[in-house]
Amino acid sequence: MKTTEGLFLLGVSAVAALGGLLFGFDTAVISGAIPFIRIYFKLNDIMLGWTVSSLLIGCIAGVLVSGRPADIFGRKKTLLVSALLFLVSAAGSASATVLWVFIVFRFTGGIAVGIASMMSPMYIAEISPASHRGKLVSLNQLAIVIGILAAFFSNYLLVDTGLNNWRWMLAVMGAPAVLFFASLVFVPESPRWLVQKGKMDEAFRTLERISGSSRAREEISEIRGSLGLRSKSPLREIFSRHMSAVVWVGIIVAVFQQITGINSIMYYAPMIFAKTGTGMESALLQTAAVGAVNLLCTLIAIRYIDRIGRKPLLIAGTLGMTVSLFALAFAFSQPDREGAIVLGLILFYIASFAASLGPVTWVFIAEIYPNRLRGEAMSVAIVVLWSACFLVSLVFPAMLNTLGGGSAFFVFGIMCVLYLVFIIVKVPETKGKSLEELEHLLVSGSEREKK
Ligand code: BGC
């Protein structure tokens, strides 16, 4: 690929990945605001739980409402709506003076996260050539982890700004939201969506900028070939016999990203570190180390995802997670656990996740479904992902306090073993194939078998 084409593609993907940055920022920012909103709104434990999880419920709603508009109005317009909602949520939650208003605006932010969690990877997958798709979609995961780190850091900087500190923490998100909206205006619509809508000239112009004119012509005819007749009832088709294999693989990959425990660490790390008898300041510092390792190891995945493929990364990462979870379960079952060993094992677990399940899950969900059903099929998998995230975040504190860390990590370890078997037996390698080739391989093949 020539430098100008490469730069165009990188720029456009980076703009879409800003959606990932806001996703990471918005999910993590609340951790620093919790102690202050708790006092301001006089929240008991139950109300605090609801106030925090209102965002995750919003995510589920956001994914559910975005599939159809993405197919009808386009990927770009749907992303623009999410940028606006991020802005509204930042302004509304930062200025709320009563609890229900605060919850409504956090829920609105959740809708924006839900939309971005679906549209950013989808848009990047649809605009990328096969040889670079894994890496470019992984930019979105890189942006998510940068967003998480930025939220931790900005909370830390704003904590001493007085009584309104939590308002500033939430308001900060307005800046990247404006940047996201303004830069989206300049990116082209997804060429695959354009072909679907019969806008061939526009699709050709974008594809030509990415792959040159002769390849662009070939791509348009491949995309047209893959569209076929539009289904009158997409949901029914998604769960029909010829689609079910690929749909279930996507759903299972999405669920396992969450039930192998990542957000028990991302959302509750300070609480876990505190259980090793360390002070709060040191627990926060160790949490920052978690964020840094998460970022560094995502870079490893970006480097290797298109070279060695998705499946080897998934296998190696899940193996690393399994080993560290069982070792953590053992460490937590001992009466005096060594803080340094727990930290080392948690960092190894995060490193393994960041180099595998973190980015590969999103890449995989964005590339395995056929062009004509991608919006709806992705939304099914991602709704399931957010629901699993919601459940794990809800039950983990109780697991930790009643069963103890040992059993909680043991359960996640068992999930990793199950996932490992599933990856080896069922997950196809998608590296280097165009979305249309994948469709032929994963869906049309089974359709032919059926006939
Ligand atoms: C997951 C999030 C998680 C993040 C951590 C993402 O891929 O979907 O649930 O918090 O990675 O880096």
Short mmCIF file of C-alpha atoms and ligand atoms in Angstrom, two decimals:
data_model
loop_
_atom_site.label_atom_id
_atom_site.label_comp_id
_atom_site.label_asym_id
_atom_site.label_seq_id
_atom_site.Cartn_x
_atom_site.Cartn_y
_atom_site.Cartn_z
CA MET A 1 0.00 0.00 0.00
CA LYS A 2 1.32 3.49 -0.93
CA THR A 3 2.04 6.05 1.79
CA THR A 4 -0.79 8.44 0.88
CA GLU A 5 -3.31 5.58 0.72
CA GLY A 6 -1.99 4.22 4.02
CA LEU A 7 -2.21 7.63 5.70
CA PHE A 8 -5.77 8.18 4.48
CA LEU A 9 -6.83 4.79 5.83
CA LEU A 10 -5.05 5.31 9.13
CA GLY A 11 -6.58 8.79 9.55
CA VAL A 12 -10.11 7.61 8.81
CA SER A 13 -9.73 4.60 11.14
CA ALA A 14 -8.29 6.81 13.89
CA VAL A 15 -11.33 9.12 13.67
CA ALA A 16 -13.68 6.15 14.01
CA ALA A 17 -11.56 4.81 16.88
CA LEU A 18 -12.25 8.03 18.82
CA GLY A 19 -15.59 6.31 19.48
CA GLY A 20 -13.56 3.62 21.30
CA LEU A 21 -11.71 6.27 23.29
CA LEU A 22 -14.99 7.75 24.50
CA PHE A 23 -16.25 4.21 25.26
CA GLY A 24 -13.20 3.55 27.47
CA PHE A 25 -13.34 6.99 29.11
CA ASP A 26 -17.04 6.90 29.88
CA THR A 27 -17.01 3.39 31.38
CA ALA A 28 -13.98 4.12 33.59
CA VAL A 29 -14.58 7.75 34.66
CA ILE A 30 -17.24 6.83 37.21
CA SER A 31 -14.74 4.93 39.41
CA GLY A 32 -13.11 8.21 40.51
CA ALA A 33 -16.40 10.08 40.88
CA ILE A 34 -18.10 7.42 43.04
CA PRO A 35 -16.99 8.64 46.50
CA PHE A 36 -18.20 12.18 45.76
CA ILE A 37 -21.51 11.46 44.01
CA ARG A 38 -22.24 9.05 46.84
CA ILE A 39 -22.07 11.91 49.35
CA TYR A 40 -23.74 14.52 47.10
CA PHE A 41 -26.77 12.35 46.24
CA LYS A 42 -26.75 10.54 49.65
CA LEU A 43 -26.67 7.07 48.04
CA ASN A 44 -26.99 3.76 49.86
CA ASP A 45 -25.26 0.63 48.42
CA ILE A 46 -28.22 -0.42 46.30
CA MET A 47 -28.75 3.03 44.82
CA LEU A 48 -25.03 3.36 44.16
CA GLY A 49 -25.11 0.03 42.30
CA TRP A 50 -27.96 1.29 40.12
CA THR A 51 -26.36 4.66 39.56
CA VAL A 52 -23.16 2.99 38.34
CA SER A 53 -24.79 0.28 36.26
CA SER A 54 -27.25 2.67 34.56
CA LEU A 55 -24.48 3.19 32.01
CA LEU A 56 -24.22 -0.52 31.22
CA ILE A 57 -27.99 -0.79 30.78
CA GLY A 58 -27.75 2.18 28.43
CA CYS A 59 -25.04 0.31 26.48
CA ILE A 60 -27.40 -2.60 25.89
CA ALA A 61 -30.12 -0.18 24.75
CA GLY A 62 -27.63 1.66 22.51
CA VAL A 63 -26.63 -1.50 20.69
CA LEU A 64 -30.25 -2.57 20.32
CA VAL A 65 -31.30 0.71 18.72
CA SER A 66 -28.31 1.17 16.42
CA GLY A 67 -28.40 -1.88 14.12
CA ARG A 68 -31.34 -0.75 11.97
CA PRO A 69 -30.36 2.93 11.64
CA ALA A 70 -26.82 1.80 10.73
CA ASP A 71 -28.25 -0.17 7.83
CA ILE A 72 -30.85 2.43 6.83
CA PHE A 73 -29.05 5.78 7.32
CA GLY A 74 -25.43 4.61 7.20
CA ARG A 75 -22.54 4.03 9.58
CA LYS A 76 -21.30 7.61 9.56
CA LYS A 77 -24.61 9.23 10.52
CA THR A 78 -25.07 6.71 13.34
CA LEU A 79 -21.58 7.50 14.64
CA LEU A 80 -22.43 11.23 14.51
CA VAL A 81 -25.47 10.57 16.69
CA SER A 82 -23.29 8.76 19.24
CA ALA A 83 -20.86 11.73 19.33
CA LEU A 84 -23.80 14.06 20.08
CA LEU A 85 -25.10 11.75 22.81
CA PHE A 86 -21.63 11.65 24.44
CA LEU A 87 -21.72 15.45 24.55
CA VAL A 88 -25.27 15.62 25.93
CA SER A 89 -24.40 13.01 28.56
CA ALA A 90 -21.24 14.83 29.68
CA ALA A 91 -23.07 18.16 30.02
CA GLY A 92 -26.19 16.66 31.61
CA SER A 93 -24.54 14.38 34.17
CA ALA A 94 -21.99 17.04 35.15
CA SER A 95 -24.71 19.60 35.88
CA ALA A 96 -27.33 17.30 37.47
CA THR A 97 -28.64 18.38 40.86
CA VAL A 98 -31.11 15.54 41.43
CA LEU A 99 -30.40 11.83 41.22
CA TRP A 100 -32.89 10.84 38.54
CA VAL A 101 -31.49 13.48 36.17
CA PHE A 102 -27.98 12.18 36.82
CA ILE A 103 -29.09 8.59 36.10
CA VAL A 104 -30.94 9.62 32.92
CA PHE A 105 -27.81 11.34 31.56
CA ARG A 106 -25.51 8.43 32.51
CA PHE A 107 -27.98 6.14 30.72
CA THR A 108 -27.76 8.49 27.70
CA GLY A 109 -23.95 8.13 27.85
CA GLY A 110 -24.47 4.36 27.91
CA ILE A 111 -26.51 4.57 24.71
CA ALA A 112 -23.60 6.47 23.13
CA VAL A 113 -21.10 3.82 24.35
CA GLY A 114 -23.34 1.04 23.03
CA ILE A 115 -23.59 2.67 19.60
CA ALA A 116 -19.84 3.40 19.44
CA SER A 117 -18.95 -0.13 20.61
CA MET A 118 -20.74 -1.42 17.57
CA MET A 119 -20.28 1.23 14.90
CA SER A 120 -16.57 2.02 15.30
CA PRO A 121 -15.29 -1.54 14.71
CA MET A 122 -17.92 -2.11 12.02
CA TYR A 123 -17.00 1.03 10.13
CA ILE A 124 -13.26 0.31 10.30
CA ALA A 125 -13.74 -3.32 9.21
CA GLU A 126 -15.82 -2.17 6.24
CA ILE A 127 -13.36 0.39 5.03
CA SER A 128 -10.16 -1.69 5.47
CA PRO A 129 -8.48 -3.95 2.94
CA ALA A 130 -8.21 -7.56 4.18
CA SER A 131 -4.44 -7.45 4.71
CA HIS A 132 -4.65 -4.62 7.29
CA ARG A 133 -8.12 -5.14 8.76
CA GLY A 134 -7.08 -6.86 12.01
CA LYS A 135 -4.58 -4.17 12.87
CA LEU A 136 -6.90 -1.28 11.99
CA VAL A 137 -9.90 -2.63 13.91
CA SER A 138 -7.55 -3.25 16.86
CA LEU A 139 -6.89 0.51 16.86
CA ASN A 140 -10.33 0.74 18.34
CA GLN A 141 -9.31 -1.46 21.28
CA LEU A 142 -6.15 0.62 21.64
CA ALA A 143 -8.38 3.70 21.85
CA ILE A 144 -10.59 1.99 24.48
CA VAL A 145 -7.60 1.30 26.73
CA ILE A 146 -6.21 4.82 26.18
CA GLY A 147 -9.66 6.14 27.15
CA ILE A 148 -9.62 4.05 30.34
CA LEU A 149 -6.14 5.32 31.27
CA ALA A 150 -7.07 8.91 30.40
CA ALA A 151 -10.11 8.71 32.70
CA PHE A 152 -8.01 7.38 35.61
CA PHE A 153 -5.46 10.10 35.02
CA SER A 154 -7.95 12.95 34.60
CA ASN A 155 -9.82 11.85 37.76
CA TYR A 156 -6.54 11.90 39.63
CA LEU A 157 -5.75 15.43 38.39
CA LEU A 158 -9.23 16.77 39.19
CA VAL A 159 -9.73 15.23 42.60
CA ASP A 160 -8.56 18.36 44.43
CA THR A 161 -10.73 20.87 42.57
CA GLY A 162 -13.20 21.25 45.45
CA LEU A 163 -16.82 20.29 45.99
CA ASN A 164 -17.57 20.23 42.28
CA ASN A 165 -14.70 17.87 41.47
CA TRP A 166 -16.99 15.05 40.30
CA ARG A 167 -18.76 17.48 37.94
CA TRP A 168 -15.43 18.35 36.31
CA MET A 169 -14.49 14.66 36.04
CA LEU A 170 -17.67 14.00 34.05
CA ALA A 171 -17.61 17.26 32.08
CA VAL A 172 -14.12 16.58 30.69
CA MET A 173 -15.60 14.01 28.31
CA GLY A 174 -17.25 16.86 26.38
CA ALA A 175 -13.89 17.77 24.78
CA PRO A 176 -13.19 14.43 23.02
CA ALA A 177 -16.91 14.25 22.13
CA VAL A 178 -16.68 17.56 20.24
CA LEU A 179 -13.46 16.42 18.55
CA PHE A 180 -15.13 13.13 17.58
CA PHE A 181 -18.13 14.95 16.05
CA ALA A 182 -16.04 17.53 14.21
CA SER A 183 -13.61 15.00 12.71
CA LEU A 184 -16.38 12.57 11.72
CA VAL A 185 -17.77 15.22 9.40
CA PHE A 186 -14.68 14.76 7.19
CA VAL A 187 -14.60 10.96 6.89
CA PRO A 188 -16.32 9.18 3.98
CA GLU A 189 -19.24 6.80 4.43
CA SER A 190 -18.47 3.06 4.53
CA PRO A 191 -18.00 1.84 0.92
CA ARG A 192 -19.78 -1.44 1.71
CA TRP A 193 -22.85 0.44 2.95
CA LEU A 194 -22.72 2.73 -0.11
CA VAL A 195 -22.74 -0.23 -2.48
CA GLN A 196 -25.65 -1.69 -0.55
CA LYS A 197 -27.55 1.58 -1.16
CA GLY A 198 -26.65 1.63 -4.88
CA LYS A 199 -24.31 4.65 -4.51
CA MET A 200 -21.62 3.11 -6.71
CA ASP A 201 -19.75 6.29 -7.69
CA GLU A 202 -19.26 7.39 -4.12
CA ALA A 203 -18.21 3.88 -3.07
CA PHE A 204 -15.77 3.71 -5.96
CA ARG A 205 -14.18 7.05 -5.04
CA THR A 206 -13.48 5.88 -1.48
CA LEU A 207 -12.23 2.42 -2.45
CA GLU A 208 -10.03 3.98 -5.12
CA ARG A 209 -8.35 6.17 -2.49
CA ILE A 210 -7.60 3.05 -0.45
CA SER A 211 -6.69 0.37 -2.97
CA GLY A 212 -6.29 2.03 -6.39
CA SER A 213 -8.81 1.99 -9.25
CA SER A 214 -8.48 -1.54 -10.62
CA ARG A 215 -8.77 -3.17 -7.21
CA ALA A 216 -11.65 -0.78 -6.36
CA ARG A 217 -13.59 -2.03 -9.40
CA GLU A 218 -13.04 -5.65 -8.36
CA GLU A 219 -14.06 -4.91 -4.80
CA ILE A 220 -17.32 -3.27 -5.88
CA SER A 221 -18.30 -6.30 -7.88
CA GLU A 222 -17.37 -8.63 -4.99
CA ILE A 223 -19.43 -6.54 -2.57
CA ARG A 224 -22.40 -6.49 -4.98
CA GLY A 225 -22.14 -10.24 -5.33
CA SER A 226 -22.28 -10.64 -1.58
CA LEU A 227 -25.40 -8.55 -1.03
CA GLY A 228 -27.98 -10.73 -2.70
CA LEU A 229 -31.59 -10.19 -1.80
CA ARG A 230 -32.21 -8.15 1.30
CA SER A 231 -33.98 -10.12 3.91
CA LYS A 232 -37.46 -8.91 4.93
CA SER A 233 -36.91 -10.22 8.43
CA PRO A 234 -33.21 -9.92 9.27
CA LEU A 235 -33.60 -11.27 12.80
CA ARG A 236 -35.31 -14.38 11.53
CA GLU A 237 -32.56 -14.87 8.97
CA ILE A 238 -29.85 -14.41 11.59
CA PHE A 239 -31.24 -17.34 13.55
CA SER A 240 -32.01 -19.44 10.48
CA ARG A 241 -30.17 -22.72 9.90
CA HIS A 242 -27.65 -21.48 7.36
CA MET A 243 -26.58 -18.55 9.56
CA SER A 244 -26.76 -20.16 12.96
CA ALA A 245 -23.21 -21.57 13.08
CA VAL A 246 -21.54 -18.21 12.45
CA VAL A 247 -24.01 -16.33 14.66
CA TRP A 248 -23.40 -18.65 17.61
CA VAL A 249 -19.63 -18.47 17.23
CA GLY A 250 -19.89 -14.64 17.42
CA ILE A 251 -22.16 -14.76 20.47
CA ILE A 252 -19.95 -17.25 22.31
CA VAL A 253 -16.76 -15.29 21.56
CA ALA A 254 -18.50 -12.15 22.90
CA VAL A 255 -19.70 -13.83 26.11
CA PHE A 256 -16.32 -15.38 26.88
CA GLN A 257 -14.58 -12.02 26.57
CA GLN A 258 -16.58 -11.01 29.63
CA ILE A 259 -17.10 -14.18 31.70
CA THR A 260 -13.36 -14.85 31.83
CA GLY A 261 -13.33 -11.95 34.31
CA ILE A 262 -11.64 -8.92 32.70
CA ASN A 263 -13.93 -6.31 34.23
CA SER A 264 -13.70 -7.86 37.69
CA ILE A 265 -10.19 -6.44 37.49
CA MET A 266 -10.83 -3.32 35.38
CA TYR A 267 -13.71 -2.08 37.57
CA TYR A 268 -12.67 -3.49 40.96
CA ALA A 269 -8.85 -3.59 40.93
CA PRO A 270 -8.37 -1.30 43.96
CA MET A 271 -10.77 -3.47 45.97
CA ILE A 272 -8.83 -6.63 45.02
CA PHE A 273 -5.47 -5.07 45.84
CA ALA A 274 -6.83 -3.82 49.16
CA LYS A 275 -7.56 -7.50 50.03
CA THR A 276 -3.82 -8.17 50.02
CA GLY A 277 -3.52 -5.76 52.96
CA THR A 278 -2.00 -2.88 50.98
CA GLY A 279 -2.94 0.79 51.62
CA MET A 280 -5.36 2.75 49.37
CA GLU A 281 -2.65 4.86 47.77
CA SER A 282 -0.63 1.80 46.80
CA ALA A 283 -3.82 0.09 45.55
CA LEU A 284 -4.44 3.05 43.23
CA LEU A 285 -0.86 2.97 42.00
CA GLN A 286 -1.14 -0.74 41.26
CA THR A 287 -4.37 0.00 39.37
CA ALA A 288 -2.43 2.48 37.22
CA ALA A 289 0.09 -0.30 36.48
CA VAL A 290 -2.84 -2.44 35.30
CA GLY A 291 -3.84 0.36 32.89
CA ALA A 292 -0.30 0.73 31.57
CA VAL A 293 0.23 -3.01 30.95
CA ASN A 294 -3.17 -3.13 29.26
CA LEU A 295 -2.05 -0.41 26.86
CA LEU A 296 1.40 -1.86 26.12
CA CYS A 297 0.15 -5.36 25.40
CA THR A 298 -2.62 -4.10 23.12
CA LEU A 299 0.25 -2.80 20.94
CA ILE A 300 1.62 -6.36 20.74
CA ALA A 301 -1.71 -7.60 19.42
CA ILE A 302 -1.82 -4.82 16.82
CA ARG A 303 1.61 -5.85 15.59
CA TYR A 304 0.81 -9.53 15.23
CA ILE A 305 -2.91 -9.86 14.51
CA ASP A 306 -2.55 -9.73 10.69
CA ARG A 307 0.75 -11.65 10.67
CA ILE A 308 0.19 -14.68 12.85
CA GLY A 309 -3.59 -14.46 12.84
CA ARG A 310 -6.49 -14.21 15.29
CA LYS A 311 -6.62 -17.83 16.42
CA PRO A 312 -3.01 -18.25 17.64
CA LEU A 313 -3.33 -14.98 19.59
CA LEU A 314 -6.57 -16.18 21.18
CA ILE A 315 -5.07 -19.55 22.12
CA ALA A 316 -1.88 -18.07 23.62
CA GLY A 317 -3.79 -15.33 25.48
CA THR A 318 -6.40 -17.67 26.92
CA LEU A 319 -3.65 -20.05 28.06
CA GLY A 320 -1.89 -17.16 29.84
CA MET A 321 -5.17 -16.08 31.46
CA THR A 322 -5.91 -19.66 32.60
CA VAL A 323 -2.52 -20.07 34.26
CA SER A 324 -2.67 -16.70 36.01
CA LEU A 325 -6.27 -17.20 37.22
CA PHE A 326 -5.56 -20.62 38.76
CA ALA A 327 -2.40 -19.25 40.37
CA LEU A 328 -4.41 -16.28 41.72
CA ALA A 329 -7.06 -18.68 43.06
CA PHE A 330 -4.28 -20.56 44.86
CA ALA A 331 -2.66 -17.36 46.17
CA PHE A 332 -5.99 -16.12 47.53
CA SER A 333 -6.66 -19.44 49.26
CA GLN A 334 -3.51 -18.99 51.38
CA PRO A 335 -3.87 -17.19 54.72
CA ASP A 336 -1.01 -14.72 54.11
CA ARG A 337 -0.95 -13.75 50.52
CA GLU A 338 2.03 -11.92 49.14
CA GLY A 339 1.00 -8.54 47.64
CA ALA A 340 3.80 -8.60 45.05
CA ILE A 341 2.82 -12.07 43.81
CA VAL A 342 -0.83 -11.06 43.47
CA LEU A 343 0.19 -7.93 41.55
CA GLY A 344 2.50 -9.96 39.27
CA LEU A 345 -0.24 -12.51 38.51
CA ILE A 346 -2.85 -9.84 37.84
CA LEU A 347 -0.49 -8.03 35.48
CA PHE A 348 0.21 -11.30 33.67
CA TYR A 349 -3.53 -11.89 33.36
CA ILE A 350 -4.10 -8.36 31.98
CA ALA A 351 -1.16 -8.73 29.56
CA SER A 352 -2.59 -12.02 28.25
CA PHE A 353 -6.05 -10.46 27.80
CA ALA A 354 -4.76 -7.29 26.16
CA ALA A 355 -2.72 -9.19 23.59
CA SER A 356 -5.63 -11.48 22.67
CA LEU A 357 -9.28 -11.43 23.81
CA GLY A 358 -9.30 -7.61 24.13
CA PRO A 359 -8.77 -6.69 20.49
CA VAL A 360 -9.43 -10.03 18.75
CA THR A 361 -13.03 -10.25 20.04
CA TRP A 362 -13.97 -6.91 18.49
CA VAL A 363 -12.10 -7.63 15.25
CA PHE A 364 -13.76 -11.01 14.96
CA ILE A 365 -17.31 -9.77 15.63
CA ALA A 366 -16.82 -7.03 13.03
CA GLU A 367 -15.64 -9.37 10.28
CA ILE A 368 -17.46 -12.70 10.42
CA TYR A 369 -20.97 -11.65 9.38
CA PRO A 370 -22.23 -11.20 5.82
CA ASN A 371 -22.42 -7.67 4.42
CA ARG A 372 -26.20 -7.61 4.15
CA LEU A 373 -26.79 -8.66 7.77
CA ARG A 374 -23.77 -7.20 9.52
CA GLY A 375 -25.68 -4.47 11.43
CA GLU A 376 -28.24 -6.79 12.96
CA ALA A 377 -25.91 -9.75 13.53
CA MET A 378 -23.28 -7.59 15.26
CA SER A 379 -25.91 -6.06 17.48
CA VAL A 380 -27.02 -9.51 18.67
CA ALA A 381 -23.43 -10.45 19.65
CA ILE A 382 -22.67 -7.09 21.27
CA VAL A 383 -25.92 -6.96 23.27
CA VAL A 384 -24.92 -10.32 24.68
CA LEU A 385 -21.41 -8.98 25.41
CA TRP A 386 -22.76 -5.99 27.38
CA SER A 387 -25.28 -8.15 29.22
CA ALA A 388 -22.48 -10.50 30.31
CA CYS A 389 -20.42 -7.44 31.35
CA PHE A 390 -23.38 -6.15 33.39
CA LEU A 391 -23.83 -9.51 35.14
CA VAL A 392 -20.15 -9.98 35.98
CA SER A 393 -19.89 -6.43 37.36
CA LEU A 394 -23.03 -6.98 39.40
CA VAL A 395 -22.08 -10.32 40.99
CA PHE A 396 -18.29 -9.95 41.35
CA PRO A 397 -18.27 -7.83 44.57
CA ALA A 398 -20.60 -10.37 46.20
CA MET A 399 -18.44 -13.28 44.93
CA LEU A 400 -15.34 -11.61 46.34
CA ASN A 401 -16.88 -10.87 49.72
CA THR A 402 -18.81 -14.10 50.26
CA LEU A 403 -16.91 -16.85 48.38
CA GLY A 404 -13.55 -15.07 48.62
CA GLY A 405 -11.07 -14.17 45.86
CA GLY A 406 -9.87 -17.80 45.56
CA SER A 407 -13.23 -19.17 44.41
CA ALA A 408 -14.01 -16.16 42.22
CA PHE A 409 -10.75 -16.53 40.28
CA PHE A 410 -11.18 -20.30 40.14
CA VAL A 411 -14.57 -19.87 38.42
CA PHE A 412 -13.04 -17.48 35.85
CA GLY A 413 -10.19 -20.00 35.35
CA ILE A 414 -12.68 -22.76 34.54
CA MET A 415 -14.35 -20.43 32.02
CA CYS A 416 -10.95 -19.92 30.36
CA VAL A 417 -10.44 -23.69 30.03
CA LEU A 418 -13.88 -24.05 28.41
CA TYR A 419 -13.11 -21.17 26.07
CA LEU A 420 -9.77 -22.68 25.09
CA VAL A 421 -11.49 -25.87 23.97
CA PHE A 422 -14.07 -23.83 22.06
CA ILE A 423 -11.43 -21.75 20.27
CA ILE A 424 -9.46 -24.82 19.20
CA VAL A 425 -12.52 -26.69 17.93
CA LYS A 426 -14.85 -23.99 16.62
CA VAL A 427 -13.23 -20.62 15.96
CA PRO A 428 -12.20 -20.18 12.29
CA GLU A 429 -9.08 -18.23 11.25
CA THR A 430 -10.10 -15.03 9.47
CA LYS A 431 -6.70 -13.48 8.79
CA GLY A 432 -6.02 -12.07 5.31
CA LYS A 433 -9.42 -12.84 3.78
CA SER A 434 -11.73 -10.16 2.40
CA LEU A 435 -15.12 -9.77 4.09
CA GLU A 436 -16.70 -11.28 0.98
CA GLU A 437 -14.38 -14.32 1.02
CA LEU A 438 -15.18 -14.81 4.69
CA GLU A 439 -18.87 -14.67 3.94
CA HIS A 440 -18.43 -17.33 1.30
CA LEU A 441 -16.45 -19.46 3.70
CA LEU A 442 -18.54 -19.04 6.83
CA VAL A 443 -22.08 -18.62 5.52
CA SER A 444 -22.59 -19.47 1.86
CA GLY A 445 -20.73 -22.77 2.36
CA SER A 446 -23.21 -23.89 4.93
CA GLU A 447 -26.05 -22.61 2.75
CA ARG A 448 -24.87 -24.81 -0.08
CA GLU A 449 -24.59 -27.78 2.27
CA LYS A 450 -28.17 -27.21 3.27
CA LYS A 451 -29.44 -27.45 -0.34
C1 BGC B 1 -13.76 -4.97 26.73
C2 BGC B 1 -14.12 -4.14 27.95
C3 BGC B 1 -12.90 -4.04 28.83
C4 BGC B 1 -11.70 -3.51 28.05
C5 BGC B 1 -10.46 -3.55 28.90
C6 BGC B 1 -12.61 -4.34 26.01
O1 BGC B 1 -12.30 -5.10 24.88
O2 BGC B 1 -14.89 -5.07 25.87
O3 BGC B 1 -15.19 -4.75 28.63
O4 BGC B 1 -13.15 -3.18 29.92
O5 BGC B 1 -11.50 -4.28 26.88
O6 BGC B 1 -9.34 -3.14 28.20
#
